[in-house]
Short mmCIF file of C-alpha atoms in Angstrom, two decimals:
data_model
loop_
_atom_site.label_atom_id
_atom_site.label_comp_id
_atom_site.label_asym_id
_atom_site.label_seq_id
_atom_site.Cartn_x
_atom_site.Cartn_y
_atom_site.Cartn_z
CA MET A 1 5.65 66.93 74.89
CA ARG A 2 2.65 64.41 74.86
CA PRO A 3 2.49 62.22 71.93
CA ASN A 4 -0.57 63.03 69.43
CA PRO A 5 -2.51 59.62 69.47
CA ARG A 6 -3.84 60.48 66.13
CA ARG A 7 -0.44 61.14 64.82
CA CYS A 8 0.51 57.51 66.01
CA PHE A 9 -2.31 56.08 64.71
CA TYR A 10 -1.21 57.57 61.08
CA PHE A 11 2.27 56.63 61.59
CA LEU A 12 1.31 52.55 62.08
CA LEU A 13 -1.33 52.22 59.22
CA LEU A 14 1.85 54.07 57.00
CA CYS A 15 4.25 51.06 58.02
CA MET A 16 1.85 48.45 57.48
CA LEU A 17 1.52 49.35 54.03
CA PRO A 18 3.58 47.12 51.22
CA CYS A 19 6.59 48.64 50.09
CA ASP A 20 5.93 49.00 46.63
CA ILE A 21 2.84 51.31 47.57
CA SER A 22 3.88 55.01 48.06
CA LEU A 23 1.56 58.17 49.80
CA GLY A 24 -1.57 58.74 47.66
CA GLN A 25 -1.71 55.40 46.03
CA GLN A 26 -4.48 53.36 46.81
CA VAL A 27 -4.26 50.15 48.37
CA PRO A 28 -5.13 46.73 45.85
CA ASP A 29 -7.61 44.46 47.35
CA GLN A 30 -6.78 41.26 48.63
CA ALA A 31 -8.52 38.90 45.93
CA ASP A 32 -6.28 41.06 43.16
CA SER A 33 -2.89 40.69 45.17
CA THR A 34 -0.61 38.34 42.88
CA PHE A 35 0.99 37.24 46.34
CA ASP A 36 -2.37 35.66 47.41
CA ALA A 37 -2.90 33.93 44.20
CA PRO A 38 -3.47 30.52 43.97
CA PRO A 39 -0.70 28.75 41.19
CA PRO A 40 -2.24 28.28 37.65
CA SER A 41 -3.42 24.26 37.54
CA THR A 42 -1.48 21.98 35.05
CA PRO A 43 -3.56 19.33 33.22
CA GLU A 44 -3.07 15.63 33.49
CA PRO A 45 -0.93 14.42 30.62
CA LYS A 46 -3.59 12.32 28.55
CA SER A 47 -2.63 8.41 27.97
CA LEU A 48 -1.51 7.12 24.41
CA PHE A 49 -4.86 5.81 23.94
CA ALA A 50 -6.51 8.90 24.43
CA ARG A 51 -4.20 10.91 22.27
CA TRP A 52 -4.90 8.20 19.54
CA ALA A 53 -8.84 8.49 20.01
CA ASP A 54 -7.98 12.32 19.47
CA PHE A 55 -6.05 11.69 16.57
CA TYR A 56 -9.50 9.69 14.87
CA ARG A 57 -11.66 12.35 16.42
CA GLN A 58 -9.95 14.89 14.89
CA ASP A 59 -9.83 13.08 11.76
CA TRP A 60 -13.62 12.31 11.60
CA SER A 61 -14.91 15.51 12.40
CA GLY A 62 -12.54 17.02 10.23
CA THR A 63 -10.57 19.27 12.14
CA PRO A 64 -6.99 17.72 11.72
CA THR A 65 -4.29 20.07 12.79
CA ALA A 66 -3.15 21.71 8.80
CA SER A 67 0.68 21.18 8.14
CA PRO A 68 2.39 23.05 5.33
CA THR A 69 3.02 20.85 2.67
CA PRO A 70 7.21 20.62 2.15
CA ALA A 71 8.72 21.28 -1.15
CA ARG A 72 9.40 18.54 -3.52
CA ARG A 73 11.38 17.82 -6.34
CA GLY A 74 10.17 16.91 -9.82
CA VAL A 75 7.07 17.01 -12.06
CA PRO A 76 3.86 18.13 -9.84
CA SER A 77 1.57 15.41 -8.71
CA PRO A 78 -0.69 14.26 -11.13
CA LEU A 79 -3.20 12.75 -8.46
CA ASP A 80 -4.98 13.66 -5.08
CA SER A 81 -4.08 11.18 -2.47
CA PRO A 82 -6.66 10.97 -1.08
CA PRO A 83 -9.20 9.85 -2.24
CA PHE A 84 -6.96 7.71 -4.62
CA PRO A 85 -4.02 5.28 -3.14
CA ASN A 86 -1.17 7.13 -5.14
CA ALA A 87 -0.50 11.00 -5.76
CA ASP A 88 2.15 10.03 -8.39
CA TRP A 89 2.37 7.67 -11.33
CA SER A 90 3.50 4.48 -9.84
CA TYR A 91 6.96 2.69 -10.14
CA GLY A 92 8.15 -0.28 -7.96
CA GLY A 93 10.96 -0.91 -6.27
CA SER A 94 11.83 2.30 -4.54
CA PRO A 95 10.20 5.15 -2.98
CA VAL A 96 8.99 7.89 -5.37
CA ILE A 97 12.37 10.06 -5.85
CA GLY A 98 12.32 13.89 -5.00
CA GLU A 99 8.92 13.28 -2.83
CA PRO A 100 8.72 14.28 0.56
CA ASP A 101 7.49 11.53 3.32
CA THR A 102 3.82 13.83 4.30
CA ASN A 103 2.12 10.62 6.01
CA SER A 104 1.03 11.19 9.20
CA TYR A 105 -0.10 8.19 11.13
CA PRO A 106 -2.63 7.75 14.37
CA LEU A 107 -0.61 5.47 15.80
CA MET A 108 3.12 7.48 15.57
CA THR A 109 1.17 10.91 16.25
CA ALA A 110 -0.50 9.23 19.57
CA ILE A 111 3.33 7.93 20.56
CA ASN A 112 5.69 11.24 19.63
CA GLN A 113 3.69 13.74 17.61
CA ALA A 114 5.25 11.97 14.75
CA LYS A 115 8.50 13.37 15.53
CA SER A 116 10.74 10.53 14.21
CA ARG A 117 11.55 9.58 10.93
CA THR A 118 10.80 5.74 11.75
CA LYS A 119 7.35 5.18 11.75
CA LEU A 120 4.36 2.54 12.78
CA TYR A 121 1.59 1.62 11.26
CA GLY A 122 -1.32 -0.35 9.68
CA TRP A 123 -4.46 -1.35 8.94
CA LEU A 124 -7.21 -4.03 9.31
CA ASP A 125 -8.88 -5.02 6.40
CA PRO A 126 -11.99 -6.91 7.19
CA THR A 127 -14.09 -8.21 3.98
CA LEU A 128 -17.33 -9.75 3.05
CA ASN A 129 -18.68 -10.82 -0.22
CA LEU A 130 -21.52 -12.70 -1.72
CA SER A 131 -21.26 -14.80 -4.94
CA THR A 132 -22.67 -17.21 -7.19
CA SER A 133 -20.68 -19.74 -6.60
CA ALA A 134 -21.30 -21.93 -4.08
CA THR A 135 -17.31 -23.16 -2.59
CA SER A 136 -14.77 -21.33 -4.60
CA ASN A 137 -14.41 -17.50 -6.49
CA ALA A 138 -11.09 -18.39 -7.92
CA PRO A 139 -9.41 -17.60 -9.71
CA GLU A 140 -10.87 -14.32 -8.32
CA ALA A 141 -8.39 -12.85 -5.62
CA ASN A 142 -8.13 -11.37 -2.87
CA ASP A 143 -11.93 -12.67 -2.03
CA VAL A 144 -11.04 -16.22 -2.87
CA TYR A 145 -13.52 -17.13 -0.26
CA SER A 146 -16.86 -17.50 -1.45
CA ASN A 147 -19.96 -16.11 0.68
CA ARG A 148 -17.85 -14.99 3.57
CA PHE A 149 -16.89 -12.72 6.11
CA GLU A 150 -13.11 -12.98 6.09
CA MET A 151 -10.38 -10.80 7.65
CA ASN A 152 -8.02 -10.35 4.76
CA GLN A 153 -5.23 -8.14 6.20
CA ILE A 154 -4.06 -7.10 9.63
CA VAL A 155 -0.70 -5.41 9.03
CA LEU A 156 2.07 -3.87 10.68
CA TYR A 157 4.67 -1.56 8.90
CA ALA A 158 7.83 -0.34 10.35
CA GLU A 159 9.49 2.04 8.15
CA ARG A 160 11.74 4.80 7.61
CA LEU A 161 12.06 6.54 4.44
CA PRO A 162 14.90 7.84 2.85
CA ASP A 163 15.17 11.80 2.27
CA SER A 164 15.01 11.91 -1.59
CA VAL A 165 14.00 15.33 -1.52
CA GLN A 166 17.39 16.71 -0.87
CA ARG A 167 20.91 16.46 -2.76
CA ASP A 168 23.76 17.10 -0.13
CA HIS A 169 24.36 13.76 1.43
CA ILE A 170 23.44 9.88 0.86
CA ASP A 171 20.50 8.67 3.28
CA TRP A 172 18.76 5.62 3.88
CA GLY A 173 15.65 3.75 5.14
CA TYR A 174 14.54 0.22 5.60
CA HIS A 175 10.90 -1.47 5.59
CA LEU A 176 9.50 -4.75 7.60
CA THR A 177 6.35 -5.87 7.15
CA ALA A 178 4.20 -8.43 9.02
CA LEU A 179 0.57 -9.38 7.14
CA TYR A 180 -1.73 -11.85 8.89
CA GLY A 181 -4.76 -13.23 7.08
CA THR A 182 -6.20 -14.78 4.65
CA ASP A 183 -4.71 -12.92 1.93
CA TYR A 184 -0.94 -14.34 2.99
CA ARG A 185 -1.72 -16.88 -0.02
CA PHE A 186 -1.59 -14.36 -2.75
CA THR A 187 1.66 -13.03 -0.99
CA VAL A 188 3.49 -16.20 0.46
CA ALA A 189 7.07 -16.98 -1.20
CA GLU A 190 8.58 -20.37 -1.10
CA GLY A 191 11.06 -20.25 2.05
CA TYR A 192 9.54 -17.30 3.69
CA PHE A 193 7.22 -19.26 6.28
CA SER A 194 5.58 -21.09 2.88
CA ARG A 195 4.66 -24.47 4.53
CA PRO A 196 1.39 -23.34 6.00
CA TRP A 197 -0.21 -22.43 2.33
CA LEU A 198 2.22 -24.20 -0.11
CA ASN A 199 1.91 -27.97 2.16
CA HIS A 200 -1.29 -27.60 4.19
CA HIS A 201 -3.16 -24.86 2.46
CA ARG A 202 -4.52 -23.29 5.70
CA GLN A 203 -7.15 -20.48 5.51
CA TYR A 204 -5.35 -18.15 7.57
CA GLY A 205 -1.49 -17.33 7.82
CA PHE A 206 1.37 -15.29 8.65
CA ASP A 207 3.73 -14.29 5.85
CA PRO A 208 6.78 -11.20 6.03
CA THR A 209 5.70 -9.93 2.48
CA LEU A 210 8.17 -6.94 3.02
CA GLU A 211 11.46 -6.57 4.40
CA TYR A 212 14.21 -4.42 2.47
CA VAL A 213 16.83 -1.49 3.17
CA ASP A 214 16.88 1.62 0.93
CA VAL A 215 19.81 3.69 0.52
CA TYR A 216 19.61 6.91 -1.60
CA ILE A 217 22.77 8.42 -3.31
CA PRO A 218 22.26 11.90 -4.47
CA GLN A 219 25.27 12.11 -6.18
CA VAL A 220 24.04 9.58 -9.43
CA ALA A 221 22.21 11.51 -11.80
CA GLN A 222 19.08 12.94 -10.04
CA GLY A 223 18.98 10.37 -6.97
CA MET A 224 19.71 6.91 -7.22
CA ASN A 225 18.15 4.46 -5.01
CA VAL A 226 19.50 0.77 -4.22
CA ARG A 227 17.05 -1.35 -2.75
CA VAL A 228 18.29 -4.85 -1.10
CA GLY A 229 16.16 -7.42 0.45
CA ARG A 230 12.23 -8.72 -0.29
CA PHE A 231 9.95 -6.58 -2.27
CA ILE A 232 6.78 -6.18 -4.61
CA SER A 233 7.91 -7.69 -7.78
CA VAL A 234 8.34 -4.25 -9.80
CA PRO A 235 5.96 -3.79 -12.60
CA GLY A 236 1.90 -3.08 -12.38
CA ILE A 237 -0.65 -1.39 -11.31
CA GLU A 238 -2.04 -3.07 -8.68
CA ALA A 239 -0.17 -4.43 -5.28
CA GLN A 240 -0.24 -6.69 -2.66
CA LEU A 241 -0.92 -4.41 0.28
CA ALA A 242 -4.90 -3.06 0.45
CA PRO A 243 -4.23 0.86 0.49
CA ASN A 244 -2.47 0.47 -2.79
CA ASN A 245 -5.17 -0.67 -5.13
CA TYR A 246 -8.32 1.30 -6.54
CA ILE A 247 -10.42 -1.66 -6.11
CA PHE A 248 -11.14 -4.03 -3.14
CA SER A 249 -10.62 -7.43 -5.65
CA HIS A 250 -8.03 -7.44 -7.94
CA SER A 251 -7.50 -8.16 -11.30
CA LEU A 252 -7.38 -11.68 -12.97
CA LEU A 253 -4.15 -11.13 -14.49
CA TYR A 254 -2.97 -9.53 -10.78
CA ALA A 255 -4.05 -12.88 -9.43
CA ILE A 256 -1.12 -14.81 -11.38
CA ASP A 257 1.54 -12.86 -11.96
CA PRO A 258 4.53 -12.66 -9.88
CA PHE A 259 4.09 -11.29 -6.36
CA THR A 260 7.59 -10.56 -4.42
CA ASP A 261 11.32 -11.05 -5.17
CA THR A 262 14.31 -11.06 -3.24
CA GLY A 263 17.52 -9.32 -4.33
CA LEU A 264 18.58 -6.27 -5.47
CA ILE A 265 17.24 -3.28 -7.51
CA ALA A 266 18.83 0.39 -8.27
CA THR A 267 16.42 2.96 -9.45
CA VAL A 268 17.97 6.28 -10.92
CA LYS A 269 16.38 9.00 -11.57
CA LEU A 270 18.03 10.49 -15.04
CA ASN A 271 15.91 13.94 -14.74
CA ASP A 272 11.94 14.66 -14.39
CA ARG A 273 11.06 12.38 -17.49
CA TRP A 274 13.12 9.35 -17.64
CA LEU A 275 13.95 6.71 -14.71
CA VAL A 276 15.59 3.90 -14.82
CA GLN A 277 15.91 0.60 -13.27
CA LEU A 278 18.22 -2.47 -12.88
CA GLY A 279 17.81 -5.51 -10.65
CA MET A 280 19.29 -8.97 -10.29
CA THR A 281 16.86 -11.22 -8.07
CA ALA A 282 16.57 -14.96 -6.91
CA GLY A 283 13.84 -15.62 -9.22
CA HIS A 284 10.06 -14.82 -8.10
CA ASP A 285 8.35 -15.81 -4.88
CA VAL A 286 11.36 -17.45 -3.91
CA ALA A 287 13.97 -17.17 -1.43
CA VAL A 288 17.52 -17.35 -1.97
CA TRP A 289 18.63 -20.03 -0.27
CA THR A 290 15.60 -22.51 -1.75
CA PRO A 291 16.45 -24.47 -4.11
CA ASP A 292 14.32 -22.92 -7.15
CA ALA A 293 16.50 -19.70 -6.63
CA LYS A 294 18.09 -18.40 -9.52
CA PRO A 295 19.90 -15.27 -10.96
CA SER A 296 17.27 -13.36 -12.53
CA LEU A 297 17.53 -10.21 -14.52
CA THR A 298 14.65 -7.34 -14.05
CA ALA A 299 15.06 -4.29 -16.24
CA CYS A 300 11.90 -1.05 -16.63
CA LEU A 301 11.97 2.20 -18.04
CA SER A 302 9.78 4.86 -17.10
CA TYR A 303 8.90 8.10 -19.11
CA THR A 304 6.75 11.27 -17.87
CA THR A 305 5.20 13.65 -20.37
CA LYS A 306 6.45 17.43 -19.31
CA SER A 307 2.78 17.98 -18.07
CA ALA A 308 2.80 15.26 -16.28
CA ASN A 309 -0.79 13.86 -17.70
CA ASP A 310 1.12 10.80 -19.43
CA ASN A 311 3.23 7.90 -18.31
CA PHE A 312 4.78 4.73 -19.96
CA TYR A 313 6.59 2.18 -17.83
CA THR A 314 7.65 -0.80 -19.11
CA CYS A 315 9.63 -3.89 -17.51
CA ALA A 316 11.25 -7.13 -18.32
CA ASN A 317 10.91 -8.98 -14.97
CA GLY A 318 12.67 -12.08 -13.74
CA ILE A 319 14.62 -13.04 -16.90
CA ASN A 320 16.63 -16.38 -16.86
CA ASP A 321 16.46 -19.38 -18.94
CA GLY A 322 13.12 -19.64 -18.05
CA LYS A 323 13.15 -23.67 -17.40
CA TYR A 324 10.26 -24.92 -15.48
CA ALA A 325 10.72 -23.84 -11.72
CA TYR A 326 8.39 -22.65 -8.90
CA ASN A 327 6.66 -19.64 -10.27
CA ASN A 328 9.84 -18.83 -12.94
CA LEU A 329 7.70 -17.02 -14.66
CA GLN A 330 9.47 -14.59 -17.90
CA GLN A 331 7.58 -11.60 -17.73
CA TYR A 332 7.18 -8.67 -19.96
CA ASP A 333 5.02 -6.14 -19.06
CA ALA A 334 3.82 -2.51 -19.88
CA THR A 335 1.78 0.31 -18.37
CA TRP A 336 0.36 3.58 -19.46
CA TYR A 337 -1.26 5.98 -17.42
CA HIS A 338 -3.27 8.92 -18.87
CA LYS A 339 -5.07 11.97 -16.64
CA PHE A 340 -7.88 13.28 -19.38
CA SER A 341 -8.70 15.83 -16.70
CA LYS A 342 -8.41 17.18 -13.05
CA THR A 343 -10.87 14.42 -12.04
CA VAL A 344 -10.63 11.36 -14.77
CA HIS A 345 -7.81 9.44 -15.23
CA MET A 346 -7.02 5.65 -16.22
CA ALA A 347 -4.67 3.49 -16.04
CA THR A 348 -3.96 0.60 -18.51
CA GLU A 349 -1.23 -2.67 -18.31
CA ALA A 350 -0.35 -5.49 -20.66
CA TRP A 351 1.83 -8.15 -20.18
CA TYR A 352 3.13 -11.62 -22.02
CA MET A 353 4.61 -14.41 -19.15
CA TYR A 354 5.93 -17.51 -20.11
CA GLU A 355 7.70 -20.81 -18.61
CA ARG A 356 9.51 -23.41 -20.20
CA ASP A 357 9.36 -27.31 -19.89
CA VAL A 358 6.02 -27.63 -17.43
CA PRO A 359 5.06 -30.85 -16.84
CA ALA A 360 2.14 -32.24 -18.32
CA VAL A 361 -1.06 -32.80 -16.95
CA GLY A 362 -1.22 -36.54 -16.53
CA GLY A 363 2.03 -36.99 -17.72
CA GLY A 364 5.18 -38.72 -15.75
CA VAL A 365 6.28 -35.84 -14.75
CA ARG A 366 5.03 -34.31 -10.99
CA PRO A 367 4.66 -30.43 -10.78
CA GLU A 368 6.03 -28.74 -7.82
CA THR A 369 3.84 -27.96 -4.50
CA GLY A 370 1.88 -25.22 -4.91
CA THR A 371 2.22 -25.32 -8.76
CA ASN A 372 -0.13 -26.48 -11.81
CA ALA A 373 0.96 -29.09 -14.46
CA ALA A 374 0.31 -27.75 -18.14
CA TYR A 375 -2.68 -28.91 -20.82
CA CYS A 376 0.23 -30.01 -23.06
CA LEU A 377 -0.40 -31.04 -26.83
CA ALA A 378 -1.25 -35.22 -26.43
CA GLY A 379 2.31 -37.35 -25.91
CA GLU A 380 4.03 -34.13 -24.90
CA GLN A 381 5.55 -34.69 -20.91
CA ARG A 382 6.69 -30.96 -20.80
CA CYS A 383 5.71 -27.83 -22.79
CA THR A 384 6.19 -24.22 -23.17
CA ALA A 385 3.32 -22.78 -20.93
CA PRO A 386 2.34 -18.93 -22.17
CA GLU A 387 0.10 -16.44 -21.01
CA TYR A 388 -1.22 -13.33 -22.26
CA ALA A 389 -3.20 -10.44 -20.31
CA VAL A 390 -4.31 -6.80 -20.36
CA VAL A 391 -6.87 -4.51 -17.87
CA ASN A 392 -7.79 -0.83 -17.94
CA PHE A 393 -8.47 1.06 -15.22
CA LEU A 394 -10.94 4.24 -15.50
CA GLN A 395 -11.08 6.45 -12.37
CA LYS A 396 -13.58 9.58 -11.89
CA GLU A 397 -12.51 11.49 -8.50
CA LEU A 398 -16.23 12.79 -7.19
CA SER A 399 -14.49 14.97 -4.29
CA SER A 400 -11.70 14.28 -1.40
CA HIS A 401 -13.36 11.66 0.42
CA ASN A 402 -14.94 9.75 -2.67
CA PHE A 403 -14.02 8.17 -6.68
CA LEU A 404 -15.49 5.83 -8.46
CA SER A 405 -13.58 3.17 -10.45
CA PHE A 406 -13.98 0.69 -13.30
CA ARG A 407 -12.09 -2.17 -14.37
CA SER A 408 -12.00 -4.19 -17.38
CA ASP A 409 -9.72 -6.81 -18.17
CA PHE A 410 -9.00 -9.91 -20.08
CA LEU A 411 -6.81 -13.17 -19.75
CA ASP A 412 -5.86 -15.84 -21.88
CA ASP A 413 -4.14 -18.88 -20.09
CA LYS A 414 -3.70 -20.53 -22.98
CA LYS A 415 -2.07 -24.52 -21.47
CA GLY A 416 -3.98 -23.26 -17.75
CA GLN A 417 -0.50 -23.82 -16.10
CA ARG A 418 -1.74 -20.61 -13.87
CA THR A 419 -5.47 -20.96 -13.26
CA GLY A 420 -5.89 -24.55 -13.65
CA TYR A 421 -8.16 -24.25 -16.75
CA ALA A 422 -6.84 -23.75 -20.13
CA THR A 423 -9.25 -20.79 -20.95
CA ARG A 424 -10.03 -17.35 -21.67
CA TYR A 425 -11.04 -15.01 -19.32
CA SER A 426 -12.61 -11.71 -18.91
CA GLU A 427 -13.70 -9.45 -16.19
CA ASN A 428 -15.70 -5.97 -15.35
CA THR A 429 -15.99 -4.43 -12.18
CA PHE A 430 -17.54 -1.22 -10.71
CA MET A 431 -16.63 0.14 -7.59
CA TRP A 432 -17.10 3.23 -5.14
CA CYS A 433 -14.26 4.07 -2.59
CA HIS A 434 -15.68 6.16 0.16
CA TRP A 435 -13.15 7.70 3.02
CA ILE A 436 -14.19 8.62 6.64
CA GLY A 437 -11.44 11.58 7.26
CA THR A 438 -8.00 10.15 6.15
CA THR A 439 -8.09 6.89 8.36
CA VAL A 440 -11.11 4.76 7.11
CA GLN A 441 -11.84 3.57 3.56
CA ILE A 442 -14.92 1.63 1.97
CA ARG A 443 -15.16 0.14 -1.06
CA PRO A 444 -18.18 -1.61 -2.07
CA GLU A 445 -17.93 -3.07 -5.82
CA VAL A 446 -19.87 -5.50 -8.19
CA ARG A 447 -18.13 -7.88 -10.32
CA PHE A 448 -19.16 -9.86 -13.29
CA GLU A 449 -16.62 -12.83 -15.28
CA ARG A 450 -16.39 -15.22 -17.73
CA ALA A 451 -14.52 -18.31 -18.73
CA TRP A 452 -14.99 -18.33 -22.20
CA ASP A 453 -13.45 -21.96 -23.67
CA ARG A 454 -14.78 -24.19 -20.67
CA LYS A 455 -15.78 -24.18 -17.23
CA ALA A 456 -13.88 -22.76 -14.62
CA TYR A 457 -15.36 -20.94 -11.88
CA ASP A 458 -16.76 -22.96 -8.52
CA ASN A 459 -14.19 -25.61 -9.33
CA GLY A 460 -14.98 -26.22 -12.47
CA GLN A 461 -18.73 -25.98 -12.31
CA ARG A 462 -19.41 -22.72 -13.63
CA HIS A 463 -18.75 -20.33 -16.99
CA ASN A 464 -19.82 -17.50 -15.36
CA GLN A 465 -19.34 -15.95 -11.63
CA LEU A 466 -21.31 -12.70 -10.09
CA THR A 467 -20.11 -10.92 -6.82
CA VAL A 468 -20.96 -8.26 -4.48
CA ALA A 469 -18.22 -7.53 -2.01
CA SER A 470 -16.56 -4.67 0.26
CA ASP A 471 -13.98 -4.31 2.11
CA LEU A 472 -13.34 -2.28 5.41
CA ILE A 473 -9.72 -0.37 5.47
CA PHE A 474 -8.99 0.97 8.84
CA HIS A 475 -5.95 2.91 9.13
CA PHE A 476 -3.78 2.91 12.43
#
């Protein structure tokens, strides 16, 4: 039989169809076929600097990625941070026990999305001040050089915080600091690269300000942290590192009290209200290998009310025989924090300090390098040099990016051993802090101060001093 051409054509057409297409189904267009579709394109990975820039772009535009707030242990945080430098009433010598590490830093986010517990971060802190003093703003700190644009601080931290929220296992942390700028003179300690300031008075210098290890032991009370190394002297409202302060410039009492200690301090959280600290150091602002080092006791007690609206923190700091040595200050310090409302709070600090057997001005005993003699009574070669001081900070939160602060303080340097002039001082400062995102702070201020008993400003030329100043903290 002769084949039918039409049937042969349909048979061949059927054989050419894809195997998953049955009779009665429409063959899809070639453009819709997954077999012929091009593979999806993979975006090129961004460089470190591009990811770093993305963090700032999102931070400044107000579109950072939100993350849930981890649990904390203890009373609720009384403050908002930002805009304030701390969320909790601060104490020295330990991380806040029971508080999680929630900080996210631009550099670490760019490196590894902040997935590691070790973090690298820091800031730049350029400053500008205009002053009625021509040569020096001292004893003002930290803008001591008058009518200047300066780089006060370039700081790099390497840090790992112990997990003090959990109660299951011992944990550890550490902190390393590299500080360069004009502010090194306010952190320098004898024996830690101290010659550039103590011997040569160089304007710019380097200081390894904080170098310590933390060990957190949850089995002691509600948690104990043991810190070993060089750390900030524990009492006080203010701190050496720029972002940890309400106001750019520092109070008069801060400018002359201890800066850092080297040794060991244990912080024990007894319960949500009570905290105790006990430490042994080499004395204030000296390394353990220097001749001026001597065993010194530090003991502190902190109490927080149930509402967390009040905190009282008292310390006996660096206590030994009190005999004259480099910054061998015997300090007794008390701090009171009080929250008036959701947006208004204050911080008040008072202290008494002294040294015994301080060489007299014009006497036969030469004071140590980097220290002042005392204005002793006529005929005395040495005498006890005491100082008294009190300061109050009053803060008003305007928004999550703005707050105002007003500071008043009084200092009586009775023998002139700390400032070089035996006189009473007063100081009043008004400041506005503005945040751009969470990475840039601008803190303009107006400050007026007076030496009441003798001219002590502009190297002994003036009773009064007026400064208008600001810093800008750029976090990275």
